mmCIF file of C-alpha atoms in Angstrom:
data_model
loop_
_atom_site.group_PDB
_atom_site.id
_atom_site.type_symbol
_atom_site.label_atom_id
_atom_site.label_comp_id
_atom_site.label_asym_id
_atom_site.label_seq_id
_atom_site.Cartn_x
_atom_site.Cartn_y
_atom_site.Cartn_z
ATOM 1 C CA UNK H 1 28.788 6.495 73.538
ATOM 2 C CA UNK H 2 29.367 6.290 69.927
ATOM 3 C CA UNK H 3 28.082 8.733 67.571
ATOM 4 C CA UNK H 4 25.504 8.251 65.037
ATOM 5 C CA UNK H 5 26.828 7.597 61.599
ATOM 6 C CA UNK H 6 26.403 10.408 59.495
ATOM 7 C CA UNK H 7 25.457 10.342 56.136
ATOM 8 C CA UNK H 8 27.316 11.276 53.331
ATOM 9 C CA UNK H 9 26.068 13.748 50.948
ATOM 10 C CA UNK H 10 25.271 12.193 47.577
ATOM 11 C CA UNK H 11 27.360 13.572 44.935
ATOM 12 C CA UNK H 12 25.933 16.168 42.475
ATOM 13 C CA UNK H 13 24.767 14.405 39.161
ATOM 14 C CA UNK H 14 25.816 16.259 35.979
ATOM 15 C CA UNK H 15 22.765 17.491 34.479
ATOM 16 C CA UNK H 16 21.138 15.174 31.829
ATOM 17 C CA UNK H 17 21.032 16.202 28.054
ATOM 18 C CA UNK H 18 17.355 16.746 27.007
ATOM 19 C CA UNK H 19 18.570 15.270 23.504
ATOM 20 C CA UNK H 20 20.036 12.186 25.250
ATOM 21 C CA UNK H 21 16.383 11.525 26.890
ATOM 22 C CA UNK H 22 14.866 11.823 23.753
ATOM 23 C CA UNK H 23 17.220 9.495 21.632
ATOM 24 C CA UNK H 24 17.056 7.009 24.670
ATOM 25 C CA UNK H 25 13.139 7.120 24.309
ATOM 26 C CA UNK H 26 13.127 6.872 20.396
ATOM 27 C CA UNK H 27 11.864 3.593 19.008
ATOM 28 C CA UNK H 28 13.676 2.252 16.211
ATOM 29 C CA UNK H 29 11.725 0.341 13.223
ATOM 30 C CA UNK H 30 12.355 -2.905 14.420
ATOM 31 C CA UNK H 31 10.387 -1.886 17.747
ATOM 32 C CA UNK H 32 7.637 -0.489 15.718
ATOM 33 C CA UNK H 33 7.417 -3.826 13.757
ATOM 34 C CA UNK H 34 7.236 -5.821 16.685
ATOM 35 C CA UNK H 35 4.562 -3.618 18.282
ATOM 36 C CA UNK H 36 2.531 -4.182 14.959
ATOM 37 C CA UNK H 37 3.204 -7.820 15.109
ATOM 38 C CA UNK H 38 1.844 -7.793 18.706
ATOM 39 C CA UNK H 39 -1.324 -5.974 17.477
ATOM 40 C CA UNK H 40 -2.026 -8.191 14.871
ATOM 41 C CA UNK H 41 -1.717 -11.273 16.969
ATOM 42 C CA UNK H 42 -4.045 -9.820 20.119
ATOM 43 C CA UNK H 43 -6.693 -9.355 17.441
ATOM 44 C CA UNK H 44 -6.252 -5.732 16.386
ATOM 45 C CA UNK H 45 -6.007 -6.279 12.859
ATOM 46 C CA UNK H 46 -7.459 -2.913 11.179
ATOM 47 C CA UNK H 47 -7.729 -2.891 7.627
ATOM 48 C CA UNK H 48 -5.072 -5.711 6.881
ATOM 49 C CA UNK H 49 -7.705 -8.349 5.799
ATOM 50 C CA UNK H 50 -9.719 -6.127 3.491
ATOM 51 C CA UNK H 51 -6.218 -4.946 2.047
ATOM 52 C CA UNK H 52 -5.501 -8.264 1.409
ATOM 53 C CA UNK H 53 -8.556 -9.612 -0.052
ATOM 54 C CA UNK H 54 -8.441 -6.546 -2.535
ATOM 55 C CA UNK H 55 -4.956 -7.913 -3.787
ATOM 56 C CA UNK H 56 -6.465 -11.216 -4.307
ATOM 57 C CA UNK H 57 -9.209 -10.148 -6.016
ATOM 58 C CA UNK H 58 -7.380 -7.852 -8.268
ATOM 59 C CA UNK H 59 -4.825 -10.672 -9.188
ATOM 60 C CA UNK H 60 -7.249 -13.219 -9.805
ATOM 61 C CA UNK H 61 -9.403 -11.298 -12.190
ATOM 62 C CA UNK H 62 -6.725 -9.711 -13.820
ATOM 63 C CA UNK H 63 -5.625 -13.319 -14.713
ATOM 64 C CA UNK H 64 -8.828 -14.247 -15.734
ATOM 65 C CA UNK H 65 -9.569 -11.213 -17.629
ATOM 66 C CA UNK H 66 -6.747 -8.912 -18.500
ATOM 67 C CA UNK H 67 -9.186 -6.016 -19.442
ATOM 68 C CA UNK H 68 -10.203 -5.511 -15.404
ATOM 69 C CA UNK H 69 -7.181 -3.624 -14.653
ATOM 70 C CA UNK H 70 -7.388 -1.401 -17.853
ATOM 71 C CA UNK H 71 -7.354 2.077 -16.681
ATOM 72 C CA UNK H 72 -10.922 2.684 -18.082
ATOM 73 C CA UNK H 73 -12.364 0.015 -16.515
ATOM 74 C CA UNK H 74 -10.916 0.835 -13.101
ATOM 75 C CA UNK H 75 -12.538 4.556 -13.739
ATOM 76 C CA UNK H 76 -15.623 3.021 -14.463
ATOM 77 C CA UNK H 77 -15.324 1.317 -11.167
ATOM 78 C CA UNK H 78 -14.734 4.440 -9.320
ATOM 79 C CA UNK H 79 -17.574 5.859 -10.912
ATOM 80 C CA UNK H 80 -19.916 3.073 -9.444
ATOM 81 C CA UNK H 81 -18.187 2.994 -6.035
ATOM 82 C CA UNK H 82 -19.003 6.510 -5.151
ATOM 83 C CA UNK H 83 -23.116 6.152 -4.900
ATOM 84 C CA UNK H 84 -22.997 3.069 -2.723
ATOM 85 C CA UNK H 85 -20.014 4.028 -1.120
ATOM 86 C CA UNK H 86 -21.505 7.257 0.423
ATOM 87 C CA UNK H 87 -24.560 5.261 1.658
ATOM 88 C CA UNK H 88 -22.129 2.997 3.414
ATOM 89 C CA UNK H 89 -20.605 5.609 5.086
ATOM 90 C CA UNK H 90 -23.824 6.591 6.962
ATOM 91 C CA UNK H 91 -24.310 2.708 7.867
ATOM 92 C CA UNK H 92 -20.455 3.025 9.238
ATOM 93 C CA UNK H 93 -22.224 5.531 11.834
ATOM 94 C CA UNK H 94 -24.943 3.109 13.099
ATOM 95 C CA UNK H 95 -23.035 0.242 13.386
ATOM 96 C CA UNK H 96 -20.563 1.994 15.598
ATOM 97 C CA UNK H 97 -23.537 2.340 18.078
ATOM 98 C CA UNK H 98 -24.092 -1.183 17.676
ATOM 99 C CA UNK H 99 -27.163 -0.639 15.891
ATOM 100 C CA UNK H 100 -28.787 -1.041 12.119
ATOM 101 C CA UNK H 101 -30.316 0.903 9.319
ATOM 102 C CA UNK H 102 -32.258 -1.334 6.832
ATOM 103 C CA UNK H 103 -33.752 1.304 4.893
ATOM 104 C CA UNK H 104 -30.933 2.845 3.540
ATOM 105 C CA UNK H 105 -31.823 1.449 -0.074
ATOM 106 C CA UNK H 106 -35.590 2.956 0.104
ATOM 107 C CA UNK H 107 -34.440 6.074 1.231
ATOM 108 C CA UNK H 108 -32.010 6.411 -1.544
ATOM 109 C CA UNK H 109 -34.681 5.331 -3.758
ATOM 110 C CA UNK H 110 -37.137 7.857 -2.463
ATOM 111 C CA UNK H 111 -34.339 10.614 -2.953
ATOM 112 C CA UNK H 112 -33.841 9.814 -6.456
ATOM 113 C CA UNK H 113 -37.456 9.625 -7.143
ATOM 114 C CA UNK H 114 -37.839 13.278 -5.587
ATOM 115 C CA UNK H 115 -35.069 14.527 -7.968
ATOM 116 C CA UNK H 116 -37.112 13.502 -10.939
ATOM 117 C CA UNK H 117 -40.352 14.591 -9.434
ATOM 118 C CA UNK H 118 -39.600 18.298 -7.987
ATOM 119 C CA UNK H 119 -36.675 18.791 -10.986
ATOM 120 C CA UNK H 120 -38.058 17.711 -13.900
ATOM 121 C CA UNK H 121 -41.905 17.261 -13.486
ATOM 122 C CA UNK H 122 -42.454 20.226 -11.230
ATOM 123 C CA UNK H 123 -39.502 22.496 -12.712
ATOM 124 C CA UNK H 124 -38.189 23.579 -9.405
ATOM 125 C CA UNK H 125 -34.314 24.650 -9.289
ATOM 126 C CA UNK H 126 -31.797 21.812 -8.921
ATOM 127 C CA UNK H 127 -30.502 23.092 -5.869
ATOM 128 C CA UNK H 128 -33.866 23.102 -4.270
ATOM 129 C CA UNK H 129 -34.421 19.577 -5.272
ATOM 130 C CA UNK H 130 -31.519 18.382 -3.824
ATOM 131 C CA UNK H 131 -31.925 20.093 -0.610
ATOM 132 C CA UNK H 132 -35.335 18.550 -0.304
ATOM 133 C CA UNK H 133 -33.849 15.302 -1.064
ATOM 134 C CA UNK H 134 -31.076 15.591 1.951
ATOM 135 C CA UNK H 135 -33.953 17.200 4.487
ATOM 136 C CA UNK H 136 -36.183 14.260 3.925
ATOM 137 C CA UNK H 137 -33.298 11.838 4.498
ATOM 138 C CA UNK H 138 -32.608 13.738 7.810
ATOM 139 C CA UNK H 139 -36.069 13.780 8.938
ATOM 140 C CA UNK H 140 -36.370 10.122 8.348
ATOM 141 C CA UNK H 141 -33.233 9.400 10.346
ATOM 142 C CA UNK H 142 -34.525 11.577 13.181
ATOM 143 C CA UNK H 143 -37.951 9.431 13.070
ATOM 144 C CA UNK H 144 -35.863 6.353 13.673
ATOM 145 C CA UNK H 145 -34.152 8.122 16.549
ATOM 146 C CA UNK H 146 -37.312 9.245 18.219
ATOM 147 C CA UNK H 147 -38.712 5.736 18.070
ATOM 148 C CA UNK H 148 -35.458 4.257 19.165
ATOM 149 C CA UNK H 149 -34.985 7.162 22.133
ATOM 150 C CA UNK H 150 -38.582 7.624 23.402
ATOM 151 C CA UNK H 151 -40.288 4.307 22.730
ATOM 152 C CA UNK H 152 -37.354 1.851 22.812
ATOM 153 C CA UNK H 153 -38.260 0.209 19.415
ATOM 154 C CA UNK H 154 -35.152 -2.019 18.208
ATOM 155 C CA UNK H 155 -33.340 -0.105 15.372
ATOM 156 C CA UNK H 156 -33.978 -3.217 13.325
ATOM 157 C CA UNK H 157 -37.778 -3.320 13.501
ATOM 158 C CA UNK H 158 -37.945 0.581 13.210
ATOM 159 C CA UNK H 159 -35.613 0.434 9.947
ATOM 160 C CA UNK H 160 -37.349 -2.396 8.505
ATOM 161 C CA UNK H 161 -40.861 -0.903 8.695
ATOM 162 C CA UNK H 162 -39.018 2.461 7.105
ATOM 163 C CA UNK H 163 -38.041 0.346 4.350
ATOM 164 C CA UNK H 164 -41.195 -0.846 3.373
ATOM 165 C CA UNK H 165 -42.859 2.528 3.811
ATOM 166 C CA UNK H 166 -40.292 4.596 1.964
ATOM 167 C CA UNK H 167 -40.583 1.916 -0.614
ATOM 168 C CA UNK H 168 -44.153 2.771 -0.862
ATOM 169 C CA UNK H 169 -43.696 6.239 -0.880
ATOM 170 C CA UNK H 170 -41.379 6.104 -3.863
ATOM 171 C CA UNK H 171 -43.904 4.076 -5.934
ATOM 172 C CA UNK H 172 -46.588 6.637 -4.969
ATOM 173 C CA UNK H 173 -44.533 9.790 -6.261
ATOM 174 C CA UNK H 174 -43.135 8.415 -9.331
ATOM 175 C CA UNK H 175 -46.640 7.489 -10.332
ATOM 176 C CA UNK H 176 -48.016 5.146 -13.321
ATOM 177 C CA UNK H 177 -45.079 5.622 -15.624
ATOM 178 C CA UNK H 178 -42.563 4.510 -12.939
ATOM 179 C CA UNK H 179 -39.816 5.986 -14.512
ATOM 180 C CA UNK H 180 -38.523 9.867 -15.019
ATOM 181 C CA UNK H 181 -35.638 10.601 -17.388
ATOM 182 C CA UNK H 182 -33.176 13.459 -16.321
ATOM 183 C CA UNK H 183 -31.612 15.736 -18.741
ATOM 184 C CA UNK H 184 -28.482 14.481 -20.098
ATOM 185 C CA UNK H 185 -27.072 17.761 -20.750
ATOM 186 C CA UNK H 186 -27.452 19.149 -17.075
ATOM 187 C CA UNK H 187 -24.718 19.445 -14.592
ATOM 188 C CA UNK H 188 -26.093 16.745 -12.550
ATOM 189 C CA UNK H 189 -25.993 13.749 -14.891
ATOM 190 C CA UNK H 190 -22.756 14.836 -16.376
ATOM 191 C CA UNK H 191 -21.305 14.819 -12.817
ATOM 192 C CA UNK H 192 -22.646 11.455 -12.418
ATOM 193 C CA UNK H 193 -21.194 10.104 -15.805
ATOM 194 C CA UNK H 194 -18.583 12.184 -17.151
ATOM 195 C CA UNK H 195 -16.755 15.026 -15.108
ATOM 196 C CA UNK H 196 -13.049 13.957 -14.133
ATOM 197 C CA UNK H 197 -10.673 16.090 -12.340
ATOM 198 C CA UNK H 198 -7.431 17.662 -14.309
ATOM 199 C CA UNK H 199 -4.618 15.387 -14.343
ATOM 200 C CA UNK H 200 -2.412 18.270 -12.493
ATOM 201 C CA UNK H 201 -5.106 18.657 -9.810
ATOM 202 C CA UNK H 202 -5.493 14.893 -9.236
ATOM 203 C CA UNK H 203 -1.380 14.673 -9.003
ATOM 204 C CA UNK H 204 -1.611 17.503 -6.280
ATOM 205 C CA UNK H 205 -4.577 15.912 -4.272
ATOM 206 C CA UNK H 206 -2.316 12.727 -4.084
ATOM 207 C CA UNK H 207 0.458 14.653 -2.517
ATOM 208 C CA UNK H 208 -1.914 15.478 0.510
ATOM 209 C CA UNK H 209 -2.355 12.439 2.753
ATOM 210 C CA UNK H 210 1.749 12.114 2.808
ATOM 211 C CA UNK H 211 2.028 15.643 3.773
ATOM 212 C CA UNK H 212 -0.879 15.451 6.417
ATOM 213 C CA UNK H 213 1.092 12.383 7.715
ATOM 214 C CA UNK H 214 4.422 14.048 8.241
ATOM 215 C CA UNK H 215 2.589 17.103 9.906
ATOM 216 C CA UNK H 216 0.563 14.980 12.463
ATOM 217 C CA UNK H 217 3.701 12.535 13.114
ATOM 218 C CA UNK H 218 5.962 15.237 13.745
ATOM 219 C CA UNK H 219 3.556 17.068 15.798
ATOM 220 C CA UNK H 220 2.978 13.827 18.075
ATOM 221 C CA UNK H 221 6.490 13.053 18.046
ATOM 222 C CA UNK H 222 7.266 16.280 19.762
ATOM 223 C CA UNK H 223 4.389 15.953 22.076
ATOM 224 C CA UNK H 224 5.613 12.576 23.240
ATOM 225 C CA UNK H 225 9.361 13.673 23.401
ATOM 226 C CA UNK H 226 8.652 16.716 25.656
ATOM 227 C CA UNK H 227 6.565 14.260 27.940
ATOM 228 C CA UNK H 228 9.596 11.957 28.249
ATOM 229 C CA UNK H 229 7.633 8.998 26.258
ATOM 230 C CA UNK H 230 8.973 6.618 23.448
ATOM 231 C CA UNK H 231 8.490 8.124 19.733
ATOM 232 C CA UNK H 232 8.795 6.375 16.469
ATOM 233 C CA UNK H 233 12.014 7.253 14.396
ATOM 234 C CA UNK H 234 11.564 9.906 11.808
ATOM 235 C CA UNK H 235 12.753 7.332 9.088
ATOM 236 C CA UNK H 236 9.661 5.306 9.723
ATOM 237 C CA UNK H 237 7.721 8.348 9.482
ATOM 238 C CA UNK H 238 8.773 9.508 6.380
ATOM 239 C CA UNK H 239 8.894 6.008 5.011
ATOM 240 C CA UNK H 240 5.398 5.430 5.923
ATOM 241 C CA UNK H 241 4.314 8.880 3.931
ATOM 242 C CA UNK H 242 6.676 8.544 0.992
ATOM 243 C CA UNK H 243 5.463 4.633 0.407
ATOM 244 C CA UNK H 244 1.423 5.843 0.815
ATOM 245 C CA UNK H 245 2.561 9.057 -1.747
ATOM 246 C CA UNK H 246 4.154 7.088 -4.562
ATOM 247 C CA UNK H 247 1.360 4.550 -4.414
ATOM 248 C CA UNK H 248 -1.121 7.479 -4.574
ATOM 249 C CA UNK H 249 0.751 8.973 -7.498
ATOM 250 C CA UNK H 250 1.126 6.076 -9.347
ATOM 251 C CA UNK H 251 -2.688 5.193 -8.945
ATOM 252 C CA UNK H 252 -3.590 8.699 -10.442
ATOM 253 C CA UNK H 253 -1.262 8.561 -12.957
ATOM 254 C CA UNK H 254 -2.304 5.013 -14.249
ATOM 255 C CA UNK H 255 -5.934 6.268 -13.989
ATOM 256 C CA UNK H 256 -5.011 9.481 -16.214
ATOM 257 C CA UNK H 257 -3.925 6.999 -19.081
ATOM 258 C CA UNK H 258 -7.695 6.795 -19.315
ATOM 259 C CA UNK H 259 -10.217 9.348 -18.481
ATOM 260 C CA UNK H 260 -8.906 10.209 -15.386
ATOM 261 C CA UNK H 261 -10.108 10.685 -11.643
ATOM 262 C CA UNK H 262 -13.588 11.070 -11.515
ATOM 263 C CA UNK H 263 -15.239 13.862 -9.295
ATOM 264 C CA UNK H 264 -17.623 11.892 -7.957
ATOM 265 C CA UNK H 265 -15.110 9.378 -6.317
ATOM 266 C CA UNK H 266 -13.538 12.469 -5.326
ATOM 267 C CA UNK H 267 -16.713 13.686 -3.576
ATOM 268 C CA UNK H 268 -16.926 10.291 -1.607
ATOM 269 C CA UNK H 269 -12.992 10.681 -0.574
ATOM 270 C CA UNK H 270 -13.946 14.142 0.872
ATOM 271 C CA UNK H 271 -16.882 12.935 2.752
ATOM 272 C CA UNK H 272 -14.782 9.946 4.001
ATOM 273 C CA UNK H 273 -12.050 12.213 5.256
ATOM 274 C CA UNK H 274 -14.615 14.806 6.779
ATOM 275 C CA UNK H 275 -16.192 11.778 8.746
ATOM 276 C CA UNK H 276 -12.829 10.237 9.926
ATOM 277 C CA UNK H 277 -11.906 14.006 11.286
ATOM 278 C CA UNK H 278 -15.144 13.745 13.167
ATOM 279 C CA UNK H 279 -14.696 10.503 14.343
ATOM 280 C CA UNK H 280 -11.142 10.875 15.516
ATOM 281 C CA UNK H 281 -10.553 14.430 16.417
ATOM 282 C CA UNK H 282 -13.983 15.567 17.664
ATOM 283 C CA UNK H 283 -15.504 15.130 20.865
ATOM 284 C CA UNK H 284 -18.670 14.028 18.903
ATOM 285 C CA UNK H 285 -16.755 11.289 17.403
ATOM 286 C CA UNK H 286 -15.093 10.077 20.915
ATOM 287 C CA UNK H 287 -19.026 9.833 22.188
ATOM 288 C CA UNK H 288 -19.821 7.778 19.649
ATOM 289 C CA UNK H 289 -17.192 5.140 20.226
ATOM 290 C CA UNK H 290 -17.795 5.288 24.134
ATOM 291 C CA UNK H 291 -21.586 4.776 23.296
ATOM 292 C CA UNK H 292 -21.105 2.074 20.892
ATOM 293 C CA UNK H 293 -18.463 0.483 23.733
ATOM 294 C CA UNK H 294 -20.344 0.609 26.646
ATOM 295 C CA UNK H 295 -23.922 2.696 26.403
ATOM 296 C CA UNK H 296 -24.396 2.949 30.304
ATOM 297 C CA UNK H 297 -20.787 3.554 30.974
ATOM 298 C CA UNK H 298 -21.096 6.538 28.621
ATOM 299 C CA UNK H 299 -24.297 7.614 30.104
ATOM 300 C CA UNK H 300 -22.519 7.586 33.519
ATOM 301 C CA UNK H 301 -19.713 9.801 32.487
ATOM 302 C CA UNK H 302 -22.036 12.516 31.320
ATOM 303 C CA UNK H 303 -22.366 11.867 27.666
ATOM 304 C CA UNK H 304 -25.964 12.628 26.185
ATOM 305 C CA UNK H 305 -26.703 9.514 24.819
ATOM 306 C CA UNK H 306 -29.479 10.167 23.222
ATOM 307 C CA UNK H 307 -28.211 13.000 21.088
ATOM 308 C CA UNK H 308 -25.465 10.499 19.805
ATOM 309 C CA UNK H 309 -28.214 8.360 18.719
ATOM 310 C CA UNK H 310 -30.323 11.245 17.136
ATOM 311 C CA UNK H 311 -27.004 12.342 15.091
ATOM 312 C CA UNK H 312 -25.836 8.911 14.074
ATOM 313 C CA UNK H 313 -29.407 8.004 12.522
ATOM 314 C CA UNK H 314 -29.787 11.415 10.777
ATOM 315 C CA UNK H 315 -26.396 11.259 9.195
ATOM 316 C CA UNK H 316 -27.009 7.727 8.061
ATOM 317 C CA UNK H 317 -30.485 8.488 6.013
ATOM 318 C CA UNK H 318 -28.929 11.813 5.198
ATOM 319 C CA UNK H 319 -26.233 10.003 3.371
ATOM 320 C CA UNK H 320 -28.516 7.625 2.053
ATOM 321 C CA UNK H 321 -30.445 10.300 0.414
ATOM 322 C CA UNK H 322 -27.316 12.023 -1.117
ATOM 323 C CA UNK H 323 -26.224 8.403 -2.511
ATOM 324 C CA UNK H 324 -29.598 8.170 -4.028
ATOM 325 C CA UNK H 325 -29.590 11.362 -6.029
ATOM 326 C CA UNK H 326 -26.107 10.675 -6.988
ATOM 327 C CA UNK H 327 -27.468 7.268 -8.245
ATOM 328 C CA UNK H 328 -29.973 9.093 -10.355
ATOM 329 C CA UNK H 329 -27.211 11.012 -12.031
ATOM 330 C CA UNK H 330 -25.317 7.999 -12.688
ATOM 331 C CA UNK H 331 -28.263 6.318 -14.412
ATOM 332 C CA UNK H 332 -29.787 9.931 -15.643
ATOM 333 C CA UNK H 333 -32.923 8.410 -14.530
ATOM 334 C CA UNK H 334 -35.358 8.042 -11.340
ATOM 335 C CA UNK H 335 -37.372 4.949 -11.482
ATOM 336 C CA UNK H 336 -39.316 2.321 -9.368
ATOM 337 C CA UNK H 337 -35.761 -0.178 -9.631
ATOM 338 C CA UNK H 338 -33.870 2.811 -7.685
ATOM 339 C CA UNK H 339 -32.602 1.704 -4.184
ATOM 340 C CA UNK H 340 -33.813 -1.979 -4.741
ATOM 341 C CA UNK H 341 -32.063 -4.876 -5.483
ATOM 342 C CA UNK H 342 -28.527 -5.006 -3.759
ATOM 343 C CA UNK H 343 -28.301 -1.677 -2.676
ATOM 344 C CA UNK H 344 -28.953 -2.259 1.236
ATOM 345 C CA UNK H 345 -26.747 -5.433 0.726
ATOM 346 C CA UNK H 346 -23.637 -3.876 -0.532
ATOM 347 C CA UNK H 347 -24.170 -0.844 1.567
ATOM 348 C CA UNK H 348 -23.846 -2.942 4.855
ATOM 349 C CA UNK H 349 -21.695 -5.451 3.596
ATOM 350 C CA UNK H 350 -18.993 -2.591 2.532
ATOM 351 C CA UNK H 351 -18.952 -1.407 5.834
ATOM 352 C CA UNK H 352 -18.465 -4.916 7.810
ATOM 353 C CA UNK H 353 -15.975 -6.091 4.844
ATOM 354 C CA UNK H 354 -14.311 -2.823 5.340
ATOM 355 C CA UNK H 355 -13.568 -3.559 9.286
ATOM 356 C CA UNK H 356 -16.315 -1.986 10.896
ATOM 357 C CA UNK H 357 -17.652 -4.216 13.835
ATOM 358 C CA UNK H 358 -21.160 -5.436 14.160
ATOM 359 C CA UNK H 359 -20.962 -5.390 17.599
ATOM 360 C CA UNK H 360 -20.394 -1.520 17.884
ATOM 361 C CA UNK H 361 -17.263 0.752 19.345
ATOM 362 C CA UNK H 362 -15.062 -0.268 16.444
ATOM 363 C CA UNK H 363 -14.453 1.018 13.005
ATOM 364 C CA UNK H 364 -13.617 4.040 10.892
ATOM 365 C CA UNK H 365 -14.910 5.975 7.861
ATOM 366 C CA UNK H 366 -12.100 4.299 5.636
ATOM 367 C CA UNK H 367 -13.815 0.957 6.181
ATOM 368 C CA UNK H 368 -16.762 2.195 3.743
ATOM 369 C CA UNK H 369 -14.285 3.088 1.265
ATOM 370 C CA UNK H 370 -12.370 -0.178 1.311
ATOM 371 C CA UNK H 371 -15.209 -2.318 1.397
ATOM 372 C CA UNK H 372 -17.394 -1.042 -1.412
ATOM 373 C CA UNK H 373 -14.062 -1.124 -3.719
ATOM 374 C CA UNK H 374 -14.109 -4.777 -2.734
ATOM 375 C CA UNK H 375 -17.824 -5.293 -3.546
ATOM 376 C CA UNK H 376 -17.649 -3.175 -7.022
ATOM 377 C CA UNK H 377 -14.633 -4.955 -7.894
ATOM 378 C CA UNK H 378 -16.103 -8.566 -7.429
ATOM 379 C CA UNK H 379 -19.098 -6.902 -9.524
ATOM 380 C CA UNK H 380 -17.177 -5.432 -12.219
ATOM 381 C CA UNK H 381 -14.831 -8.803 -12.327
ATOM 382 C CA UNK H 382 -17.884 -11.049 -12.630
ATOM 383 C CA UNK H 383 -19.625 -9.006 -15.281
ATOM 384 C CA UNK H 384 -16.299 -9.146 -17.443
ATOM 385 C CA UNK H 385 -16.430 -12.793 -17.228
ATOM 386 C CA UNK H 386 -19.981 -12.762 -18.178
ATOM 387 C CA UNK H 387 -21.246 -14.753 -15.474
ATOM 388 C CA UNK H 388 -24.481 -14.341 -13.737
ATOM 389 C CA UNK H 389 -25.621 -12.061 -11.016
ATOM 390 C CA UNK H 390 -26.660 -14.927 -9.010
ATOM 391 C CA UNK H 391 -23.020 -16.187 -8.769
ATOM 392 C CA UNK H 392 -22.278 -12.584 -7.687
ATOM 393 C CA UNK H 393 -24.680 -12.706 -4.933
ATOM 394 C CA UNK H 394 -23.244 -15.750 -3.627
ATOM 395 C CA UNK H 395 -19.557 -14.541 -3.590
ATOM 396 C CA UNK H 396 -20.563 -11.349 -1.932
ATOM 397 C CA UNK H 397 -22.478 -13.107 0.797
ATOM 398 C CA UNK H 398 -19.341 -15.442 1.497
ATOM 399 C CA UNK H 399 -17.049 -12.596 1.598
ATOM 400 C CA UNK H 400 -19.478 -10.939 4.203
ATOM 401 C CA UNK H 401 -19.846 -13.909 6.009
ATOM 402 C CA UNK H 402 -15.972 -14.557 6.200
ATOM 403 C CA UNK H 403 -15.690 -10.833 7.170
ATOM 404 C CA UNK H 404 -17.830 -11.498 10.041
ATOM 405 C CA UNK H 405 -16.438 -14.394 11.002
ATOM 406 C CA UNK H 406 -12.921 -12.630 11.161
ATOM 407 C CA UNK H 407 -14.456 -9.767 13.157
ATOM 408 C CA UNK H 408 -15.984 -12.467 15.666
ATOM 409 C CA UNK H 409 -12.722 -13.927 15.974
ATOM 410 C CA UNK H 410 -10.586 -10.841 16.477
ATOM 411 C CA UNK H 411 -13.018 -9.831 19.144
ATOM 412 C CA UNK H 412 -12.607 -12.927 20.973
ATOM 413 C CA UNK H 413 -8.699 -12.680 20.624
ATOM 414 C CA UNK H 414 -8.790 -8.782 21.753
ATOM 415 C CA UNK H 415 -10.789 -9.940 24.791
ATOM 416 C CA UNK H 416 -8.419 -12.695 25.682
ATOM 417 C CA UNK H 417 -5.505 -10.369 25.573
ATOM 418 C CA UNK H 418 -7.402 -7.604 27.203
ATOM 419 C CA UNK H 419 -7.506 -5.106 24.462
ATOM 420 C CA UNK H 420 -11.401 -5.288 24.189
#
């Protein structure tokens, strides 16, 4: 009988250097560019459309009127961005859930009226009046959430009813005079009209985003390499941080040629950063995206859906109240016209134009920032050209329609590529 064939022992392999594995798994800049192009082709546009739109708007208006890009005009534009931009941040929260709040304009007008009545007419301390306005916003948002969670009332109807009720309450508490002037020498009014950051501080703050990108990138890179996954090259990381830092430093330098960076715009940036951190780095933020993407799936996964809706509506109305009080500071008055007109349109349009989806589940805090800059740039440019407000409404409406069309087409593309 023949002996069975014996397996020869495999030759021992030399230990593989871990640095070699890491180098083999590093992506090149070309690989990252190809991946980015693939994401764009599949409908994941991010903030690319609004950035391109902002560049086009700036070029067009600067050619028609060179005053548009002068430092002091840009400073005024940033002052105007802050009030409606803060309101738009709250709109982002409810849009992420696929809902809407049509009463943010009226809520901001009511908070503006409360500042005038409580602080000027009744003589209460300013912090008390500010707290009362914020508390009123939180209570209104909680009421909307109860109507939605307990009674199943659509947010469109609930907030439309709130729009009328809050407007009536605003007119009632202002009384027959209809307007209350705020003290020009007060801290609140000076914050809304005059106060700007020191030059050295604005330059220092402009370094922070680049530093954060580097630190987060190094931490993510180390984690992926430890798991044997591909990691972006260091050159791409430092290039991205460097370009952002250079751009921000130049913007700060240019604004400091004029009056400087407004503190009120700095408050908007701080709120954007806080909301972005909450949406991307906390369990609450992950729950927001999960509920907006698929409410039933989120409920089955153990997420308290009602609590998520409660927090979103309360945050939206509270930010609307804060924006209304800052608007009163900007105008140095509380009046019946506060919160009316195009406040609702601009707040909702800013979130959508910036890239937040009307279908829920997609968006970011930075979309409100970019969107409101686009809207205020259009308004400011048309004002410099002495064109009527009717044309401003039509152009803003056209930009909003284009943004929704782009969002719809991008959503179809994501579905067809399996990225929805």
